[in-house]
Structures are given as C-alpha cells and as structure tokens.
Amino acid sequence: MTRSFHEIESPFEPGRFKYVLATKLVNELVEAADEKVLTKTIARYGRVDLLCIDELGYMELDRRGAELLFQVLTEREEKNSMAIASNESFSSWTKTFTDPRLCAAIVDRLTFGGNIIETGSDSYRLAHTKARQQVNAVS
C-alpha cells in the first residue's frame, strides 16, 4: 500500500523534518524574495534533516519560482536528505520547469547519488475510493 508523506511517522526529532507541497514552497520563496528575507528562508529549509516536497510536477512554475526552488535544492545538495513525490516522470517535468536547462539541472540535483523509487502509476486515492465503494455496496 502506498502512503503519502504526511501519513508516515518521522524518525527525526520534531522540527528536523519538513513536509511541504511544492506550490506552497515556491509561493513562500517568492514572498520571501519580495520581503528581502530569501536568504533566511532558504537557510531554514537547508537546515532540516529531511525535506519532503510533495506534488512536484503538477503545476507549471514560472521561471522565477523554478529558480527559487532550484536554490533550495542546491542549498541541500549532498548535505541533507530530500524526498520528492511526483506522479509525473522526469521527462514530463518540462511542463513544470519550462526552461529545459533548468529542468535538467533540477533533475540532476535530485538524482545524483539518490535513490529513485517508482511505485507505479496506480492512484492510491482511486483504489481506496473503489475499495470503500465495494464495502459500502456489500453492506
């Protein structure tokens, strides 16, 4: 059974593990840049032991947002762990990161020395809904 990030217990101390939706992270980075606190925000994301970014690849990011996300990934590179969840293959990420060079650099940062776990394309939510409907139909 596949579980989402927020359903998994963290082996890390409280505050050393951060779960965030990709769009929320990018929005926070853009706001931090506008408020001139980007360096502190990137450093905060760089300090956690494990950063889990969920739903990467669902929404197209403008160039600025993609570049800011790249800064976070670069800050963490080879220092602290990251887990990225996406239902999109890397080849489809060009829809999210519209600059091909930036897309390639992000994939490179995430995959170098990392482990890629493919769980398949079956939707956990769809399977859960179907199972629930079958139970309700029998009841």
mmCIF file of N, CA and C in Angstrom, residues 4-73:
data_model
loop_
_atom_site.group_PDB
_atom_site.id
_atom_site.type_symbol
_atom_site.label_atom_id
_atom_site.label_comp_id
_atom_site.label_asym_id
_atom_site.label_seq_id
_atom_site.Cartn_x
_atom_site.Cartn_y
_atom_site.Cartn_z
ATOM 1 N N SER A 4 0.982 8.493 1.710
ATOM 2 C CA SER A 4 1.533 9.811 1.410
ATOM 3 C C SER A 4 2.489 10.224 2.518
ATOM 4 N N PHE A 5 3.295 11.245 2.239
ATOM 5 C CA PHE A 5 4.293 11.699 3.196
ATOM 6 C C PHE A 5 3.708 11.999 4.564
ATOM 7 N N HIS A 6 2.573 12.686 4.590
ATOM 8 C CA HIS A 6 2.056 13.132 5.882
ATOM 9 C C HIS A 6 1.482 11.993 6.711
ATOM 10 N N GLU A 7 1.385 10.780 6.161
ATOM 11 C CA GLU A 7 0.903 9.624 6.910
ATOM 12 C C GLU A 7 2.045 8.813 7.521
ATOM 13 N N ILE A 8 3.272 9.140 7.189
ATOM 14 C CA ILE A 8 4.425 8.376 7.635
ATOM 15 C C ILE A 8 5.016 9.026 8.877
ATOM 16 N N GLU A 9 5.285 8.193 9.902
ATOM 17 C CA GLU A 9 5.908 8.719 11.097
ATOM 18 C C GLU A 9 7.365 9.024 10.808
ATOM 19 N N SER A 10 7.825 10.143 11.294
ATOM 20 C CA SER A 10 9.204 10.557 11.057
ATOM 21 C C SER A 10 10.120 10.006 12.141
ATOM 22 N N PRO A 11 11.267 9.441 11.733
ATOM 23 C CA PRO A 11 12.251 9.009 12.731
ATOM 24 C C PRO A 11 13.086 10.178 13.237
ATOM 25 N N PHE A 12 12.848 11.367 12.692
ATOM 26 C CA PHE A 12 13.630 12.546 13.052
ATOM 27 C C PHE A 12 12.991 13.268 14.233
ATOM 28 N N GLU A 13 13.819 14.007 14.938
ATOM 29 C CA GLU A 13 13.328 14.825 16.038
ATOM 30 C C GLU A 13 12.339 15.850 15.500
ATOM 31 N N PRO A 14 11.370 16.252 16.333
ATOM 32 C CA PRO A 14 10.439 17.289 15.880
ATOM 33 C C PRO A 14 11.205 18.534 15.420
ATOM 34 N N GLY A 15 10.760 19.090 14.312
ATOM 35 C CA GLY A 15 11.415 20.270 13.779
ATOM 36 C C GLY A 15 12.567 19.965 12.844
ATOM 37 N N ARG A 16 12.983 18.712 12.763
ATOM 38 C CA ARG A 16 14.093 18.340 11.888
ATOM 39 C C ARG A 16 13.592 17.698 10.597
ATOM 40 N N PHE A 17 12.283 17.633 10.463
ATOM 41 C CA PHE A 17 11.627 17.031 9.312
ATOM 42 C C PHE A 17 10.595 18.037 8.820
ATOM 43 N N LYS A 18 10.591 18.308 7.522
ATOM 44 C CA LYS A 18 9.646 19.303 6.988
ATOM 45 C C LYS A 18 8.950 18.714 5.776
ATOM 46 N N TYR A 19 7.625 18.718 5.820
ATOM 47 C CA TYR A 19 6.789 18.307 4.698
ATOM 48 C C TYR A 19 6.151 19.557 4.121
ATOM 49 N N VAL A 20 6.217 19.694 2.784
ATOM 50 C CA VAL A 20 5.620 20.872 2.158
ATOM 51 C C VAL A 20 5.175 20.517 0.743
ATOM 52 N N LEU A 21 4.053 21.091 0.353
ATOM 53 C CA LEU A 21 3.629 20.967 -1.039
ATOM 54 C C LEU A 21 4.536 21.842 -1.898
ATOM 55 N N ALA A 22 4.861 21.380 -3.080
ATOM 56 C CA ALA A 22 5.771 22.123 -3.960
ATOM 57 C C ALA A 22 5.271 23.535 -4.225
ATOM 58 N N THR A 23 3.992 23.680 -4.516
ATOM 59 C CA THR A 23 3.458 25.010 -4.816
ATOM 60 C C THR A 23 3.526 25.929 -3.601
ATOM 61 N N LYS A 24 3.281 25.370 -2.419
ATOM 62 C CA LYS A 24 3.356 26.182 -1.202
ATOM 63 C C LYS A 24 4.786 26.644 -0.961
ATOM 64 N N LEU A 25 5.749 25.755 -1.179
ATOM 65 C CA LEU A 25 7.154 26.109 -1.008
ATOM 66 C C LEU A 25 7.549 27.228 -1.981
ATOM 67 N N VAL A 26 7.173 27.083 -3.234
ATOM 68 C CA VAL A 26 7.517 28.107 -4.231
ATOM 69 C C VAL A 26 6.860 29.434 -3.877
ATOM 70 N N ASN A 27 5.599 29.412 -3.473
ATOM 71 C CA ASN A 27 4.926 30.658 -3.073
ATOM 72 C C ASN A 27 5.632 31.310 -1.892
ATOM 73 N N GLU A 28 6.050 30.491 -0.919
ATOM 74 C CA GLU A 28 6.768 31.032 0.239
ATOM 75 C C GLU A 28 8.098 31.650 -0.183
ATOM 76 N N LEU A 29 8.787 31.015 -1.117
ATOM 77 C CA LEU A 29 10.067 31.542 -1.592
ATOM 78 C C LEU A 29 9.889 32.868 -2.331
ATOM 79 N N VAL A 30 8.854 32.961 -3.155
ATOM 80 C CA VAL A 30 8.582 34.210 -3.878
ATOM 81 C C VAL A 30 8.277 35.329 -2.892
ATOM 82 N N GLU A 31 7.439 35.044 -1.886
ATOM 83 C CA GLU A 31 7.118 36.052 -0.871
ATOM 84 C C GLU A 31 8.377 36.457 -0.096
ATOM 85 N N ALA A 32 9.214 35.480 0.233
ATOM 86 C CA ALA A 32 10.444 35.772 0.967
ATOM 87 C C ALA A 32 11.373 36.657 0.141
ATOM 88 N N ALA A 33 11.444 36.387 -1.149
ATOM 89 C CA ALA A 33 12.279 37.219 -2.029
ATOM 90 C C ALA A 33 11.739 38.644 -2.073
ATOM 91 N N ASP A 34 10.414 38.780 -2.177
ATOM 92 C CA ASP A 34 9.794 40.104 -2.217
ATOM 93 C C ASP A 34 10.013 40.874 -0.919
ATOM 94 N N GLU A 35 10.046 40.137 0.207
ATOM 95 C CA GLU A 35 10.210 40.764 1.516
ATOM 96 C C GLU A 35 11.678 40.854 1.946
ATOM 97 N N LYS A 36 12.579 40.489 1.035
ATOM 98 C CA LYS A 36 14.023 40.566 1.278
ATOM 99 C C LYS A 36 14.495 39.663 2.419
ATOM 100 N N VAL A 37 13.839 38.498 2.580
ATOM 101 C CA VAL A 37 14.256 37.523 3.597
ATOM 102 C C VAL A 37 14.518 36.148 2.961
ATOM 103 N N LEU A 38 14.846 36.158 1.687
ATOM 104 C CA LEU A 38 15.046 34.906 0.960
ATOM 105 C C LEU A 38 16.206 34.087 1.536
ATOM 106 N N THR A 39 17.303 34.728 1.854
ATOM 107 C CA THR A 39 18.467 34.008 2.377
ATOM 108 C C THR A 39 18.110 33.241 3.650
ATOM 109 N N LYS A 40 17.369 33.876 4.547
ATOM 110 C CA LYS A 40 16.952 33.213 5.786
ATOM 111 C C LYS A 40 16.005 32.060 5.496
ATOM 112 N N THR A 41 15.101 32.245 4.564
ATOM 113 C CA THR A 41 14.133 31.195 4.238
ATOM 114 C C THR A 41 14.836 29.992 3.623
ATOM 115 N N ILE A 42 15.743 30.234 2.693
ATOM 116 C CA ILE A 42 16.488 29.135 2.081
ATOM 117 C C ILE A 42 17.327 28.424 3.137
ATOM 118 N N ALA A 43 17.953 29.168 4.029
ATOM 119 C CA ALA A 43 18.759 28.568 5.097
ATOM 120 C C ALA A 43 17.903 27.711 6.016
ATOM 121 N N ARG A 44 16.677 28.166 6.311
ATOM 122 C CA ARG A 44 15.778 27.398 7.170
ATOM 123 C C ARG A 44 15.444 26.050 6.520
ATOM 124 N N TYR A 45 15.167 26.073 5.218
ATOM 125 C CA TYR A 45 14.895 24.814 4.518
ATOM 126 C C TYR A 45 16.165 23.979 4.361
ATOM 127 N N GLY A 46 17.306 24.607 4.405
ATOM 128 C CA GLY A 46 18.564 23.881 4.292
ATOM 129 C C GLY A 46 18.958 23.165 5.566
ATOM 130 N N ARG A 47 18.423 23.594 6.707
ATOM 131 C CA ARG A 47 18.826 23.028 7.995
ATOM 132 C C ARG A 47 18.095 21.760 8.392
ATOM 133 N N VAL A 48 16.891 21.539 7.896
ATOM 134 C CA VAL A 48 16.152 20.359 8.333
ATOM 135 C C VAL A 48 16.841 19.095 7.823
ATOM 136 N N ASP A 49 16.750 18.017 8.592
ATOM 137 C CA ASP A 49 17.400 16.765 8.217
ATOM 138 C C ASP A 49 16.776 16.146 6.977
ATOM 139 N N LEU A 50 15.452 16.232 6.892
ATOM 140 C CA LEU A 50 14.742 15.643 5.755
ATOM 141 C C LEU A 50 13.680 16.615 5.277
ATOM 142 N N LEU A 51 13.773 17.002 4.028
ATOM 143 C CA LEU A 51 12.776 17.872 3.409
ATOM 144 C C LEU A 51 11.974 17.032 2.424
ATOM 145 N N CYS A 52 10.679 16.942 2.655
ATOM 146 C CA CYS A 52 9.778 16.201 1.771
ATOM 147 C C CYS A 52 8.956 17.209 0.975
ATOM 148 N N ILE A 53 9.119 17.168 -0.339
ATOM 149 C CA ILE A 53 8.378 18.060 -1.220
ATOM 150 C C ILE A 53 7.382 17.201 -1.985
ATOM 151 N N ASP A 54 6.118 17.482 -1.782
ATOM 152 C CA ASP A 54 5.052 16.676 -2.370
ATOM 153 C C ASP A 54 4.431 17.401 -3.562
ATOM 154 N N GLU A 55 3.919 16.625 -4.480
ATOM 155 C CA GLU A 55 3.179 17.104 -5.647
ATOM 156 C C GLU A 55 4.021 17.955 -6.598
ATOM 157 N N LEU A 56 5.300 17.633 -6.712
ATOM 158 C CA LEU A 56 6.141 18.326 -7.683
ATOM 159 C C LEU A 56 5.794 17.797 -9.069
ATOM 160 N N GLY A 57 5.572 18.690 -9.987
ATOM 161 C CA GLY A 57 5.260 18.284 -11.347
ATOM 162 C C GLY A 57 3.815 18.475 -11.745
ATOM 163 N N TYR A 58 2.968 18.893 -10.808
ATOM 164 C CA TYR A 58 1.554 19.070 -11.124
ATOM 165 C C TYR A 58 1.248 20.429 -11.737
ATOM 166 N N MET A 59 1.946 21.437 -11.279
ATOM 167 C CA MET A 59 1.654 22.802 -11.709
ATOM 168 C C MET A 59 2.860 23.383 -12.419
ATOM 169 N N GLU A 60 2.610 24.144 -13.479
ATOM 170 C CA GLU A 60 3.692 24.842 -14.155
ATOM 171 C C GLU A 60 4.192 25.968 -13.257
ATOM 172 N N LEU A 61 5.502 26.032 -13.112
ATOM 173 C CA LEU A 61 6.109 27.088 -12.314
ATOM 174 C C LEU A 61 6.685 28.140 -13.247
ATOM 175 N N ASP A 62 6.490 29.403 -12.902
ATOM 176 C CA ASP A 62 7.124 30.430 -13.719
ATOM 177 C C ASP A 62 8.636 30.364 -13.471
ATOM 178 N N ARG A 63 9.367 31.030 -14.322
ATOM 179 C CA ARG A 63 10.830 30.949 -14.254
ATOM 180 C C ARG A 63 11.356 31.364 -12.881
ATOM 181 N N ARG A 64 10.806 32.427 -12.336
ATOM 182 C CA ARG A 64 11.284 32.913 -11.026
ATOM 183 C C ARG A 64 11.068 31.856 -9.948
ATOM 184 N N GLY A 65 9.869 31.280 -9.901
ATOM 185 C CA GLY A 65 9.576 30.261 -8.904
ATOM 186 C C GLY A 65 10.474 29.042 -9.051
ATOM 187 N N ALA A 66 10.690 28.627 -10.287
ATOM 188 C CA ALA A 66 11.552 27.473 -10.545
ATOM 189 C C ALA A 66 12.987 27.762 -10.116
ATOM 190 N N GLU A 67 13.460 28.965 -10.387
ATOM 191 C CA GLU A 67 14.824 29.329 -9.999
ATOM 192 C C GLU A 67 14.972 29.380 -8.480
ATOM 193 N N LEU A 68 13.949 29.859 -7.789
ATOM 194 C CA LEU A 68 13.996 29.903 -6.328
ATOM 195 C C LEU A 68 13.993 28.490 -5.745
ATOM 196 N N LEU A 69 13.175 27.612 -6.305
ATOM 197 C CA LEU A 69 13.163 26.218 -5.859
ATOM 198 C C LEU A 69 14.539 25.586 -6.094
ATOM 199 N N PHE A 70 15.141 25.876 -7.225
ATOM 200 C CA PHE A 70 16.478 25.371 -7.537
ATOM 201 C C PHE A 70 17.485 25.794 -6.461
ATOM 202 N N GLN A 71 17.342 27.011 -5.956
ATOM 203 C CA GLN A 71 18.247 27.477 -4.896
ATOM 204 C C GLN A 71 18.117 26.629 -3.639
ATOM 205 N N VAL A 72 16.888 26.253 -3.281
ATOM 206 C CA VAL A 72 16.681 25.396 -2.105
ATOM 207 C C VAL A 72 17.330 24.030 -2.343
ATOM 208 N N LEU A 73 17.110 23.470 -3.524
ATOM 209 C CA LEU A 73 17.677 22.156 -3.832
ATOM 210 C C LEU A 73 19.203 22.207 -3.814
#
